[in-house]
mmCIF file of C-alpha atoms (C1' of nucleotides) and ligand atoms in Angstrom:
data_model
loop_
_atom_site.group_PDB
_atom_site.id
_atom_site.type_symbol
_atom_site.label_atom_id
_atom_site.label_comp_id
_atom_site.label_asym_id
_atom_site.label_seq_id
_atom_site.Cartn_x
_atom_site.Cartn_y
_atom_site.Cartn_z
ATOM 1 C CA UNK A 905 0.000 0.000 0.000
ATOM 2 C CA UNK A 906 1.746 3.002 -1.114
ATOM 3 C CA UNK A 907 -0.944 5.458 -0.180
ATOM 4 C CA UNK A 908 -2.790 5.957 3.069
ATOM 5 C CA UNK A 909 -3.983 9.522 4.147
ATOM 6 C CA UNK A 910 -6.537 8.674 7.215
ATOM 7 C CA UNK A 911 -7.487 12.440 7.661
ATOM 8 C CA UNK A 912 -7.038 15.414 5.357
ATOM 9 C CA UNK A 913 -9.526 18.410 5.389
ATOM 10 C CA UNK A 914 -7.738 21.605 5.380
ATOM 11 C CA UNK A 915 -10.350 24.290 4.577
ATOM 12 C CA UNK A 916 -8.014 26.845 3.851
ATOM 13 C CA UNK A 917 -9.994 29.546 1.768
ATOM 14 C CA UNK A 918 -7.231 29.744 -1.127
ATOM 15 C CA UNK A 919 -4.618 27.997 -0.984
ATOM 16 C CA UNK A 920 -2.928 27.098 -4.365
ATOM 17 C CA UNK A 921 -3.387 23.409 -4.288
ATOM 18 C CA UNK A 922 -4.901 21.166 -1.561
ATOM 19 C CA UNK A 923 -3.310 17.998 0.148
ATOM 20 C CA UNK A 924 -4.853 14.909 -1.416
ATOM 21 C CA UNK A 925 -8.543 13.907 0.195
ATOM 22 C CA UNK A 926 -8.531 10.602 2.014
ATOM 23 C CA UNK A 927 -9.129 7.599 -0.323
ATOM 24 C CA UNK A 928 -12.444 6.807 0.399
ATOM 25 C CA UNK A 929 -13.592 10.501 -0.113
ATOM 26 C CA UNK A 930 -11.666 10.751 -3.509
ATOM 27 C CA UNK A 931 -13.239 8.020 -4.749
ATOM 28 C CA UNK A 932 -16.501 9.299 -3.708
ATOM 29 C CA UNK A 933 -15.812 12.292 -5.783
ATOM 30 C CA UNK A 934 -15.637 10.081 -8.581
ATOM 31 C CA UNK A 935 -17.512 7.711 -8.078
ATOM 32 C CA UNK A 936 -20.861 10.372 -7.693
ATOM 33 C CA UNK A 937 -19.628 11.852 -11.239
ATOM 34 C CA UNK A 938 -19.944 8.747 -12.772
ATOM 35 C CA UNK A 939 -23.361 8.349 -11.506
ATOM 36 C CA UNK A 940 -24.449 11.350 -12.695
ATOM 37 C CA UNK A 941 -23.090 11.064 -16.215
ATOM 38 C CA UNK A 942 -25.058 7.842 -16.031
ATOM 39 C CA UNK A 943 -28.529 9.676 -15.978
ATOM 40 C CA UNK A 944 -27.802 12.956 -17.432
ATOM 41 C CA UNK A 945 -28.329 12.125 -20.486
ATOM 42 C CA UNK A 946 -31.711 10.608 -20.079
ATOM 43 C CA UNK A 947 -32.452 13.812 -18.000
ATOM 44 C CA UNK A 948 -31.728 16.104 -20.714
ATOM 45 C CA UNK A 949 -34.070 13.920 -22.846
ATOM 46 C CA UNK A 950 -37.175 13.638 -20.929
ATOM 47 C CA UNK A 951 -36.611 17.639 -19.927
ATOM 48 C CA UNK A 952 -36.493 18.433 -23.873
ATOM 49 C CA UNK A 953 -39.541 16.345 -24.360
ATOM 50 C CA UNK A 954 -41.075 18.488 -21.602
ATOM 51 C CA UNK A 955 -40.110 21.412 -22.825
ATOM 52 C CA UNK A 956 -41.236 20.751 -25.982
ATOM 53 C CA UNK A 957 -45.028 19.782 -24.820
ATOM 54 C CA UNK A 958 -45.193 22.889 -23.156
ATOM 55 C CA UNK A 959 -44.036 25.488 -25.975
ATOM 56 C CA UNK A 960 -45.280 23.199 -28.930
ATOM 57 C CA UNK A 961 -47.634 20.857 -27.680
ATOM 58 C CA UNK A 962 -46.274 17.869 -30.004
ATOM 59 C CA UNK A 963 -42.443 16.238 -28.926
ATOM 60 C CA UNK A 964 -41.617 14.727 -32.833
ATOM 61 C CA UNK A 965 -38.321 12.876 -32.857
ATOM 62 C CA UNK A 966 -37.189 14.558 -35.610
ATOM 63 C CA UNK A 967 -37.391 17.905 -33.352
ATOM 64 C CA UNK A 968 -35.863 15.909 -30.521
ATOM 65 C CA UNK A 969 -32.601 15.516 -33.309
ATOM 66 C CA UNK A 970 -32.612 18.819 -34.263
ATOM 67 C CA UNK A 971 -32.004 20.571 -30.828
ATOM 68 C CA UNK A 972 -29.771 17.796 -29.696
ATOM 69 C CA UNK A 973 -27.713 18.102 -32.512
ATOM 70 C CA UNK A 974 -27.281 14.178 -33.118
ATOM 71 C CA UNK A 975 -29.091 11.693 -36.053
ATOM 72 C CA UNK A 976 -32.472 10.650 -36.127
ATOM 73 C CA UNK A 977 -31.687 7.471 -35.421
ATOM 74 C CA UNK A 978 -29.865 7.785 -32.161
ATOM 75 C CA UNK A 979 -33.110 9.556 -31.082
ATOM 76 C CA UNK A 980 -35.010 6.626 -32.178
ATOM 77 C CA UNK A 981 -33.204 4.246 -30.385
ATOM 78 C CA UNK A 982 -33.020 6.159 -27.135
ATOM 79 C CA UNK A 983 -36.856 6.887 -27.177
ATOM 80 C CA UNK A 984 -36.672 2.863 -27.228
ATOM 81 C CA UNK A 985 -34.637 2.995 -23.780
ATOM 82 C CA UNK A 986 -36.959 5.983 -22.476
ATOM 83 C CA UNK A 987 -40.127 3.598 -23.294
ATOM 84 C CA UNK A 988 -38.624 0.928 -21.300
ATOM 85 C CA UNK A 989 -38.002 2.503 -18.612
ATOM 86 C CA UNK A 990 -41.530 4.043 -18.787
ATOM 87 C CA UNK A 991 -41.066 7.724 -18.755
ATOM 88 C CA UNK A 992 -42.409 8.053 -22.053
ATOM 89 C CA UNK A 993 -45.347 6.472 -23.945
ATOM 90 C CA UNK A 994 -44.958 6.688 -28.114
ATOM 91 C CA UNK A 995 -46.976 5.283 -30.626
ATOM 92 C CA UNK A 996 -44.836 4.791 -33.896
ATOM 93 C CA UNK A 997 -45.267 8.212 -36.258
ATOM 94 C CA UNK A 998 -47.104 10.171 -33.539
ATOM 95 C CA UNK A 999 -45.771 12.699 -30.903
ATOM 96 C CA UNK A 1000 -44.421 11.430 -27.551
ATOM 97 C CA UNK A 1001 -45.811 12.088 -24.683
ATOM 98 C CA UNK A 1002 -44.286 11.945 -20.706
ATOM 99 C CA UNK A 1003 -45.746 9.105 -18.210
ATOM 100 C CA UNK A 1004 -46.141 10.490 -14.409
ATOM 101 C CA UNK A 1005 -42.779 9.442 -13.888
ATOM 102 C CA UNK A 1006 -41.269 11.504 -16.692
ATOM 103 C CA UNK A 1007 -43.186 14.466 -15.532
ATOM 104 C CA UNK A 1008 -41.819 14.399 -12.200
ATOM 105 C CA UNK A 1009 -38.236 14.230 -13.504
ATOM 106 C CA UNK A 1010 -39.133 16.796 -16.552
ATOM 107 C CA UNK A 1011 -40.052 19.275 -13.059
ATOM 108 C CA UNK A 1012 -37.478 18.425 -11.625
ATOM 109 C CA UNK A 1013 -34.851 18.419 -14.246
ATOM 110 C CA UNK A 1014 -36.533 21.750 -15.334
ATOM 111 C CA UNK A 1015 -36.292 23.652 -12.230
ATOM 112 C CA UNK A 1016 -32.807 22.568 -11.292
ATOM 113 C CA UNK A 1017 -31.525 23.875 -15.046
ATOM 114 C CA UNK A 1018 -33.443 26.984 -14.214
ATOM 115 C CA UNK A 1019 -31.662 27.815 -11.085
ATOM 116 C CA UNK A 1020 -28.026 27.044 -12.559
ATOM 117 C CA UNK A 1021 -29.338 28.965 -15.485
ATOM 118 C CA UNK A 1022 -30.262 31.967 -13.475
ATOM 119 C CA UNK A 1023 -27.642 31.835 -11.102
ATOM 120 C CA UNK A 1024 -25.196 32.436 -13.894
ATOM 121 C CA UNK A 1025 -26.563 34.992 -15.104
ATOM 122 C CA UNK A 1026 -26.972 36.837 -11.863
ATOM 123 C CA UNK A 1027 -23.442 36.786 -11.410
ATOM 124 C CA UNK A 1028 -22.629 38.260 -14.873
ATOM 125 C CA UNK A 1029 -21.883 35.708 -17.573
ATOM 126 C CA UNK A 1030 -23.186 36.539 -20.817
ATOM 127 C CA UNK A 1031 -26.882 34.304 -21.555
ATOM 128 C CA UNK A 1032 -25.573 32.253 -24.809
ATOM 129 C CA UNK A 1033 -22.540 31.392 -22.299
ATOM 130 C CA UNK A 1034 -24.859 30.762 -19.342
ATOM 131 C CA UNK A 1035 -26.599 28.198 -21.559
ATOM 132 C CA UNK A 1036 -23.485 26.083 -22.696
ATOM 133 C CA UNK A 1037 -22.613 26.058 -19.252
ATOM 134 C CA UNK A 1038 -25.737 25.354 -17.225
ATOM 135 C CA UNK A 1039 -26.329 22.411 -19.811
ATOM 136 C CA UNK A 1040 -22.965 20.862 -17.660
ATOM 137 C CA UNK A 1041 -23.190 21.992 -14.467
ATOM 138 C CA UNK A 1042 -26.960 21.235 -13.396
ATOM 139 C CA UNK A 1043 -26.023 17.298 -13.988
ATOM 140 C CA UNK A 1044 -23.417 18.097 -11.275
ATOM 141 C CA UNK A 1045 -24.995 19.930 -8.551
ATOM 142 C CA UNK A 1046 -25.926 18.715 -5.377
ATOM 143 C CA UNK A 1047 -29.409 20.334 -3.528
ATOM 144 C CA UNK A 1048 -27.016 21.526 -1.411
ATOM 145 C CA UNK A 1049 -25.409 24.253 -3.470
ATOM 146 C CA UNK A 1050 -28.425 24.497 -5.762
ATOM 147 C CA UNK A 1051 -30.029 25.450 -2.755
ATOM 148 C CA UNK A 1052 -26.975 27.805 -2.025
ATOM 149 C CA UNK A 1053 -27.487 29.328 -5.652
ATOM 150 C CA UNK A 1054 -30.951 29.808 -5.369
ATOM 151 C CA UNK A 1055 -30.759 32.456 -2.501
ATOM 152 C CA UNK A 1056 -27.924 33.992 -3.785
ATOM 153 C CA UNK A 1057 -29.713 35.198 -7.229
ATOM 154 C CA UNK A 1058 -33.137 35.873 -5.099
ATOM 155 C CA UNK A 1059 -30.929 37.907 -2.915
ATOM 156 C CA UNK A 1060 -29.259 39.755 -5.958
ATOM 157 C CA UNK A 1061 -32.525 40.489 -7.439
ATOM 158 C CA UNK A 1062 -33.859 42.411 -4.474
ATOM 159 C CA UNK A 1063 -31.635 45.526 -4.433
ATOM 160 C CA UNK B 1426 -40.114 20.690 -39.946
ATOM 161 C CA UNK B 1427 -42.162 21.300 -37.032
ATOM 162 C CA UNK B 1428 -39.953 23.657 -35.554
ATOM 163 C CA UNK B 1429 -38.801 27.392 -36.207
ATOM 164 C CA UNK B 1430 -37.596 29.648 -33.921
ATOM 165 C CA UNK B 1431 -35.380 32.348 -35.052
ATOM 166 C CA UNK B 1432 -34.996 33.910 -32.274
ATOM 167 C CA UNK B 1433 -35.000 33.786 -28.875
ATOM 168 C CA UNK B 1434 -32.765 35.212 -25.705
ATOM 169 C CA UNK B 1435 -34.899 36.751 -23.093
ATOM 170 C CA UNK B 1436 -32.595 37.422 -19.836
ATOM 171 C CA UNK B 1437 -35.614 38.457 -18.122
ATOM 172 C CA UNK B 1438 -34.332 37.715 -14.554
ATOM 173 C CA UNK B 1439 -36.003 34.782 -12.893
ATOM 174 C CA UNK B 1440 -39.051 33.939 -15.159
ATOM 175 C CA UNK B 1441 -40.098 29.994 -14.142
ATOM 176 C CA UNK B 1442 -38.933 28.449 -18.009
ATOM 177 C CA UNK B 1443 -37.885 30.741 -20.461
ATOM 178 C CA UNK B 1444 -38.993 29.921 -24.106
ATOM 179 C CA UNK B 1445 -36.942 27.594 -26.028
ATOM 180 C CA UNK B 1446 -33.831 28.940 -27.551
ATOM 181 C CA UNK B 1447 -33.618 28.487 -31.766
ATOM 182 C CA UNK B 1448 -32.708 25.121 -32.718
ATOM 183 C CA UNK B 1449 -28.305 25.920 -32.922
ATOM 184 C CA UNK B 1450 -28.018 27.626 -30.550
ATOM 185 C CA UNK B 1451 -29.806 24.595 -28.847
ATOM 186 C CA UNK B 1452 -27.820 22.351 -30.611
ATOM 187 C CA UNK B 1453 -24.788 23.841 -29.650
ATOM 188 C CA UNK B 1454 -25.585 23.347 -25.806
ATOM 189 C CA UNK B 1455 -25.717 20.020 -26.227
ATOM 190 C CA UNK B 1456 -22.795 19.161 -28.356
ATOM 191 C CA UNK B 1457 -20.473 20.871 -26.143
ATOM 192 C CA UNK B 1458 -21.859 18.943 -23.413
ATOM 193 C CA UNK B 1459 -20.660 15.746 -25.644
ATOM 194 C CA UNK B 1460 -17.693 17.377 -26.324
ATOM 195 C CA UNK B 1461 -16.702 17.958 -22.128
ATOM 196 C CA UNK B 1462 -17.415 14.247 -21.497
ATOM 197 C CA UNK B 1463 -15.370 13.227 -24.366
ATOM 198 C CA UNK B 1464 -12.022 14.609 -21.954
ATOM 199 C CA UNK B 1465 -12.957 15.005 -19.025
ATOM 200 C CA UNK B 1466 -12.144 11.377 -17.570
ATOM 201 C CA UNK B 1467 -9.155 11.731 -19.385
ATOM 202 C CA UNK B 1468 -8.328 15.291 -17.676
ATOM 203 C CA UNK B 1469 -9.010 13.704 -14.400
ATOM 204 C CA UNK B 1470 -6.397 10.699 -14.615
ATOM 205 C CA UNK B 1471 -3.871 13.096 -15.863
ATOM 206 C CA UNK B 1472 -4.783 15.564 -12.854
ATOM 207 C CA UNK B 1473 -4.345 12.614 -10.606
ATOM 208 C CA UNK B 1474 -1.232 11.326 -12.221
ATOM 209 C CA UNK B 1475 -0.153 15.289 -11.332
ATOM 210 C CA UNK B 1476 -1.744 15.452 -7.682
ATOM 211 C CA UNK B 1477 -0.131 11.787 -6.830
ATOM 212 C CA UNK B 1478 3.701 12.854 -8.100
ATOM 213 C CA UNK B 1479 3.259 16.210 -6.192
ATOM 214 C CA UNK B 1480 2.139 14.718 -3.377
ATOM 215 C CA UNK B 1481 3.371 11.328 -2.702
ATOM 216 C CA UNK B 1482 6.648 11.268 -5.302
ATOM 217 C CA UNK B 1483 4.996 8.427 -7.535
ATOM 218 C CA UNK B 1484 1.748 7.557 -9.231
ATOM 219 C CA UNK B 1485 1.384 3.462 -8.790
ATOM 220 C CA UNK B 1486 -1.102 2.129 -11.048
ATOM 221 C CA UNK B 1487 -3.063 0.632 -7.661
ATOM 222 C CA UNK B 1488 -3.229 4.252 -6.041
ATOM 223 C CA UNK B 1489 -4.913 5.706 -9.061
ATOM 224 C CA UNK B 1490 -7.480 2.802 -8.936
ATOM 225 C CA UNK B 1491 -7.930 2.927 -5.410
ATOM 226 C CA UNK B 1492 -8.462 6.859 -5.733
ATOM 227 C CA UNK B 1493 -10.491 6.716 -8.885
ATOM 228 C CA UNK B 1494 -12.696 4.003 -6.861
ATOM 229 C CA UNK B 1495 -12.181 1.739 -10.008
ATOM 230 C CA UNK B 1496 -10.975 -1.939 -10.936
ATOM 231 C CA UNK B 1497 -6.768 -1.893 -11.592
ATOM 232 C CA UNK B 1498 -7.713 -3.531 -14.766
ATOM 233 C CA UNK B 1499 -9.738 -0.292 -15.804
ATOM 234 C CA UNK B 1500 -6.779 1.734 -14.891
ATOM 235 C CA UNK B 1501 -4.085 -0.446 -17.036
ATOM 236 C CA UNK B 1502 -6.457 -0.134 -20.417
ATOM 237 C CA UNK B 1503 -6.329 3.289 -19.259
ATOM 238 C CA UNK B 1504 -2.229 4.026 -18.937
ATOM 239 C CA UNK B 1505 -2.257 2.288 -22.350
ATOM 240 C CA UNK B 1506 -4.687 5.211 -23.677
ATOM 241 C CA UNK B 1507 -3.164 7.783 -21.956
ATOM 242 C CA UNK B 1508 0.314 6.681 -23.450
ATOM 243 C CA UNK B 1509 -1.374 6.592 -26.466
ATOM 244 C CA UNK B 1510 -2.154 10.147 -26.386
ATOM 245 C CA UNK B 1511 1.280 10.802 -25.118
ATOM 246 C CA UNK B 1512 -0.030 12.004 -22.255
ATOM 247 C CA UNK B 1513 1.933 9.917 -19.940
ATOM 248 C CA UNK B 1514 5.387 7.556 -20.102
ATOM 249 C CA UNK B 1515 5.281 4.176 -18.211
ATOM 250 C CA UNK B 1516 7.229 0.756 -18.229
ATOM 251 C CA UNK B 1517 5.803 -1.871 -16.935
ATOM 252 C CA UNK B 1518 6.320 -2.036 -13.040
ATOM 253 C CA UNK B 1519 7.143 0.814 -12.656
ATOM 254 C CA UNK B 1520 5.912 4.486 -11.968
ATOM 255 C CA UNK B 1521 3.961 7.038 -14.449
ATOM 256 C CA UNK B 1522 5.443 10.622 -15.288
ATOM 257 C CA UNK B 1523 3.640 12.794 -17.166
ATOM 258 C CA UNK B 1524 4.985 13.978 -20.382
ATOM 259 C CA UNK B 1525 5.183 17.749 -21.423
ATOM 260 C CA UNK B 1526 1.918 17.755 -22.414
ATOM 261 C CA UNK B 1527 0.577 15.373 -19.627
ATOM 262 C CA UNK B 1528 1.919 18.076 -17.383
ATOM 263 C CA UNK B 1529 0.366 21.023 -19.089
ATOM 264 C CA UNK B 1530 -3.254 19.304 -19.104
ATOM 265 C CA UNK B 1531 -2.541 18.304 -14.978
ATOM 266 C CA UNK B 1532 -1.648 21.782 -14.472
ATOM 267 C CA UNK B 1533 -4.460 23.763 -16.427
ATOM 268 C CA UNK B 1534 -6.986 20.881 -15.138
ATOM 269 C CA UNK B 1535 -5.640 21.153 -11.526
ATOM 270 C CA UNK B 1536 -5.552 25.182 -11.747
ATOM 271 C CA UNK B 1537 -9.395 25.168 -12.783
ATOM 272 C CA UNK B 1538 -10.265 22.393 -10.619
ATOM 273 C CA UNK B 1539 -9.180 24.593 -7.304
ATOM 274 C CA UNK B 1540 -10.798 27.920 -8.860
ATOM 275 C CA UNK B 1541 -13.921 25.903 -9.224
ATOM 276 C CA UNK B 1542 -13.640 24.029 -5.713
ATOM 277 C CA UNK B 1543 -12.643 27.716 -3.685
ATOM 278 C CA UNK B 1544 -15.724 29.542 -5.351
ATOM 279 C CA UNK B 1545 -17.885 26.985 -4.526
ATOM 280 C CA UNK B 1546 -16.190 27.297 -0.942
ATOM 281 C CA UNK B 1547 -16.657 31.105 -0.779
ATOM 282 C CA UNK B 1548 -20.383 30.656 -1.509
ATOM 283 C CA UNK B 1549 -20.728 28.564 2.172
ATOM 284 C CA UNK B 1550 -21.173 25.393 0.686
ATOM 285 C CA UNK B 1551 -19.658 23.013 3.017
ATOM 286 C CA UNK B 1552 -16.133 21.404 1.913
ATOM 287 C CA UNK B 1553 -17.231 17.343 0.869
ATOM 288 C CA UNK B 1554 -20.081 18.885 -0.998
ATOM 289 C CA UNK B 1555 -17.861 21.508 -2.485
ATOM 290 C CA UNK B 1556 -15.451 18.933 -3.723
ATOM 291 C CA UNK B 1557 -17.825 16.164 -4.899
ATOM 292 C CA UNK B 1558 -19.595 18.973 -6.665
ATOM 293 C CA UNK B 1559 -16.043 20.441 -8.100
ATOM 294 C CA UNK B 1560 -15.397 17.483 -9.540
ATOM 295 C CA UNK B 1561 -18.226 17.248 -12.069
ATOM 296 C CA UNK B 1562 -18.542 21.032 -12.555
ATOM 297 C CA UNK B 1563 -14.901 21.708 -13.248
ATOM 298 C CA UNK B 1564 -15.413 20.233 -16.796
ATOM 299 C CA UNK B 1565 -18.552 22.335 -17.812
ATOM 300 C CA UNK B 1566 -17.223 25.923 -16.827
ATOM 301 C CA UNK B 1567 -16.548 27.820 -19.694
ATOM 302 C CA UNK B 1568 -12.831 29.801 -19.360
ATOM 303 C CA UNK B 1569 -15.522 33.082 -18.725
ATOM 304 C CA UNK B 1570 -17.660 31.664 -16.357
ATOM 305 C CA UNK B 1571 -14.237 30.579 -14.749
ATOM 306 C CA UNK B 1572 -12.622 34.505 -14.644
ATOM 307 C CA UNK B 1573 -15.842 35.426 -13.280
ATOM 308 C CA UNK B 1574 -15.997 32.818 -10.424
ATOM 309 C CA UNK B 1575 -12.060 33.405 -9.712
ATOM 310 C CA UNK B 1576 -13.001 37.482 -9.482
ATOM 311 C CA UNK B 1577 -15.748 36.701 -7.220
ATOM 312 C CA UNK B 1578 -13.569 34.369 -4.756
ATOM 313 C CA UNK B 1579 -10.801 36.624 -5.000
ATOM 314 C CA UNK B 1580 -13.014 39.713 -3.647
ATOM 315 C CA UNK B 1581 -15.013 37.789 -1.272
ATOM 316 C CA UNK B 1582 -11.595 37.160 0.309
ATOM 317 C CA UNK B 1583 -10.433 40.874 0.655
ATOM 318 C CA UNK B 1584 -13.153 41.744 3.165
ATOM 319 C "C1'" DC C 1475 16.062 -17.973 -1.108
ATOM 320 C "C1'" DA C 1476 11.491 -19.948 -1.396
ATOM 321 C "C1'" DA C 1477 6.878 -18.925 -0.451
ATOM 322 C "C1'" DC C 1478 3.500 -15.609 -0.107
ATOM 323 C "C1'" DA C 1479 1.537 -11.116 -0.975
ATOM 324 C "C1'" DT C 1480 1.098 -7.362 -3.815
ATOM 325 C "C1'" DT C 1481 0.938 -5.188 -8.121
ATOM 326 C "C1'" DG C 1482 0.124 -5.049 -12.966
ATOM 327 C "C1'" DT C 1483 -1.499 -6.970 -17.419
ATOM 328 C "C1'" DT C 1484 -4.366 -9.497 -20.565
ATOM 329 C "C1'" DA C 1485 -8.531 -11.627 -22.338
ATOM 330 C "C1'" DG C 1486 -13.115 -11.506 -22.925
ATOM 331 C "C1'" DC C 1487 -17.457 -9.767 -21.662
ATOM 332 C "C1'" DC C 1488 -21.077 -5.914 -21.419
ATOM 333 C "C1'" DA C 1489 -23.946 -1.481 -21.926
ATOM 334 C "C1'" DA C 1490 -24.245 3.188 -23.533
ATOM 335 C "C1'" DG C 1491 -24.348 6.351 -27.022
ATOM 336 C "C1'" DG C 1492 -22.725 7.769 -31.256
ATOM 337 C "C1'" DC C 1493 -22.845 6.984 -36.643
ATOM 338 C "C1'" DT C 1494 -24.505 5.656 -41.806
ATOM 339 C "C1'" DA C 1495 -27.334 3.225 -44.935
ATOM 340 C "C1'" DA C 1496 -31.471 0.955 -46.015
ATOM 341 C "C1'" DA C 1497 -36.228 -0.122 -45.281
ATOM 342 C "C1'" DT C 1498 -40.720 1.266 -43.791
ATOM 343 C "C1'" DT C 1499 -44.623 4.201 -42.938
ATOM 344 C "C1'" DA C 1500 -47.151 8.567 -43.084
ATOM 345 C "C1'" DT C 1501 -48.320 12.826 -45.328
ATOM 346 C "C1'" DT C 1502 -48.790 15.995 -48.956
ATOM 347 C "C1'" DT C 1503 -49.710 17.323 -53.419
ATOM 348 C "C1'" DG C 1504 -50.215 17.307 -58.626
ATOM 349 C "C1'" DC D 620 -55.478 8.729 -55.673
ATOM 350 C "C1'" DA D 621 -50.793 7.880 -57.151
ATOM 351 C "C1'" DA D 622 -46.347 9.653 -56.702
ATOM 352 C "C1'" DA D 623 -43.184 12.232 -54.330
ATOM 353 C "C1'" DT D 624 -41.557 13.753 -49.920
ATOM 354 C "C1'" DA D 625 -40.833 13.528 -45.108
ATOM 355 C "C1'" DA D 626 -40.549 11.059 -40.860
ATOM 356 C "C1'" DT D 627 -39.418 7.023 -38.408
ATOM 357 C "C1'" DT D 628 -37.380 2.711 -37.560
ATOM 358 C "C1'" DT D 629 -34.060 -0.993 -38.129
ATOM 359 C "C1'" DA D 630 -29.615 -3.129 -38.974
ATOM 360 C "C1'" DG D 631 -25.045 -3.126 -38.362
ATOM 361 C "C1'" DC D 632 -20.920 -0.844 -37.118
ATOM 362 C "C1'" DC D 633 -17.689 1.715 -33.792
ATOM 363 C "C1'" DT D 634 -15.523 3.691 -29.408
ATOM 364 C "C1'" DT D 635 -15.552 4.373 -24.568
ATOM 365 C "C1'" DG D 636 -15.370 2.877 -20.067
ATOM 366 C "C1'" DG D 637 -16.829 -0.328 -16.948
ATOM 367 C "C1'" DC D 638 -16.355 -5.386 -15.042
ATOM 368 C "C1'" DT D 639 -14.287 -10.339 -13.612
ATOM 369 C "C1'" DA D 640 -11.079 -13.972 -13.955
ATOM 370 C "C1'" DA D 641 -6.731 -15.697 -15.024
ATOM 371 C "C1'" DC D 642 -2.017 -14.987 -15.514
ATOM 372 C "C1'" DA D 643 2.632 -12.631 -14.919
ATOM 373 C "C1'" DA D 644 5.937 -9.943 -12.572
ATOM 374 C "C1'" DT D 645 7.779 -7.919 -8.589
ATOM 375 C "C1'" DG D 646 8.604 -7.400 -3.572
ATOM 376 C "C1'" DT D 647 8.750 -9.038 1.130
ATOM 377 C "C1'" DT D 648 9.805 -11.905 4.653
ATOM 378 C "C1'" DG D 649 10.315 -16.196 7.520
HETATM 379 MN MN1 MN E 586 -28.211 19.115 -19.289
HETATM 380 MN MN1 MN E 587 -13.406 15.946 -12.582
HETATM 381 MN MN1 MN E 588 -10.514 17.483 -11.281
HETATM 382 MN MN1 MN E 589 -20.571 15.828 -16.922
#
DNA sequence: CAACATTGTTAGCCAAGGCTAAATTATTTG
DNA sequence: CAAATAATTTAGCCTTGGCTAACAATGTTG
């Protein structure tokens, strides 16, 4: 065992680089990222499909391509996935539409890009940047901080 | 084509869902997103491979999985990648180093990694949520969202 | 220094998320 | 209403990033 670091916190506010975190924490680190990369993408889906209900009233797959920026047939086959896991329903040809389920996480999804959205903003990057970069982040936010960024851009708005 | 939105960039402050941005702009959000994920769990080994000779003098094959929270065989197919990309240099048994470039990424990856972990400090999230949440975020922060959040740390501090 | 423990590699498997090309099914229109 | 067009699905391919199990090399120690 070449590495063992029982205890390393330091919560020095700036300091160029910080000792290693113990083991177990690192890998936590990791190990929640590659959770969340698991879902995101599925996320992203079922909020576009959401979105698109709401501001179009039909989700087409061929729309669903268009925004994502990827072929029709990728879209095809993960509508397949989103079926099985029953978040949407889809009859072949038609528009899809979101089970209770894929509301919920539509909401959900929705309101957490909001806040990351509106959070940038608030503190001054420019909206087409905001959007790239909420797009990332919200995947990777824990209701900690979101709840952290939430107050901070109500408390910037009232002054 | 069921959808045509020109255009679209309200930064009305905190309206529940904005409207949907035009489809490449949309687009665009997305395929960045792809793009981030493409390097980012190559930016983190090399970051490690950095944080591990900085702090400990070597970078063992077995640390990195233990720290990555991943099988040893996962990290060897990943060495091989990464000396691929001439990222790092490695005989068997022994060791990594970085390379030049190896370095430069674990530096530049390292330097953003801390100015995303210290701003998310500075905004009174607590430190294991600050660096779980780091972790994913660091590789969705565009270089201005990143001078804006290194601003806002650094001025925080002088009070 | 031989046995045991640790470390590293290889082989072979899997799922996710891309792609192109071809086939199928609606929809529109002359 | 038949033909052309548009939308959707399917088939088959690829890369990435996981895994386990088996094997190989190195290090440690009685
Ligand atoms: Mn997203
Ligand atoms: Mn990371
Ligand atoms: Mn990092
Ligand atoms: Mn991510």
């Amino acid at each position: 065992m070449t590495d063992s670091n029982p205890n390393a916190s330091p919560s020095a506010p700036s300091m160029p680089s910080d000792a290693l975190p113990p083991v177990e924490q690192h890998a936590q680190q990791y190990a929640t990222v590659r959770n969340a990369h698991e879902t995101e993408l599925i996320e992203d889906y079922v909020e576009l499909i959401g979105d698109l209900l709401t501001h179009r009233g039909e989700a087409r797959a061929a729309d669903i391509a268009n925004r994502m920026g990827v072929s029709q047939a990728t879209v095809s086959k993960m509508i397949r996935r989103l079926n099985e896991l029953e978040l949407v329903t889809s009859k072949p040809y038609r528009s899809l539409f979101l089970t209770a389920a894929g509301q919920e996480m539509a909401e959900t999804s929705r309101a957490r890009h909001d806040v990351v959205l509106n959070f940038l903003r608030t503190l001054g990057v420019r909206d087409a940047t905001a959007r790239i970069d909420a797009e990332g982040m919200e995947h990777h936010v824990s209701d900690e901080t979101l709840a952290i960024m939430q107050r901070f851009t109500e408390q910037q708005e009232r002054r």
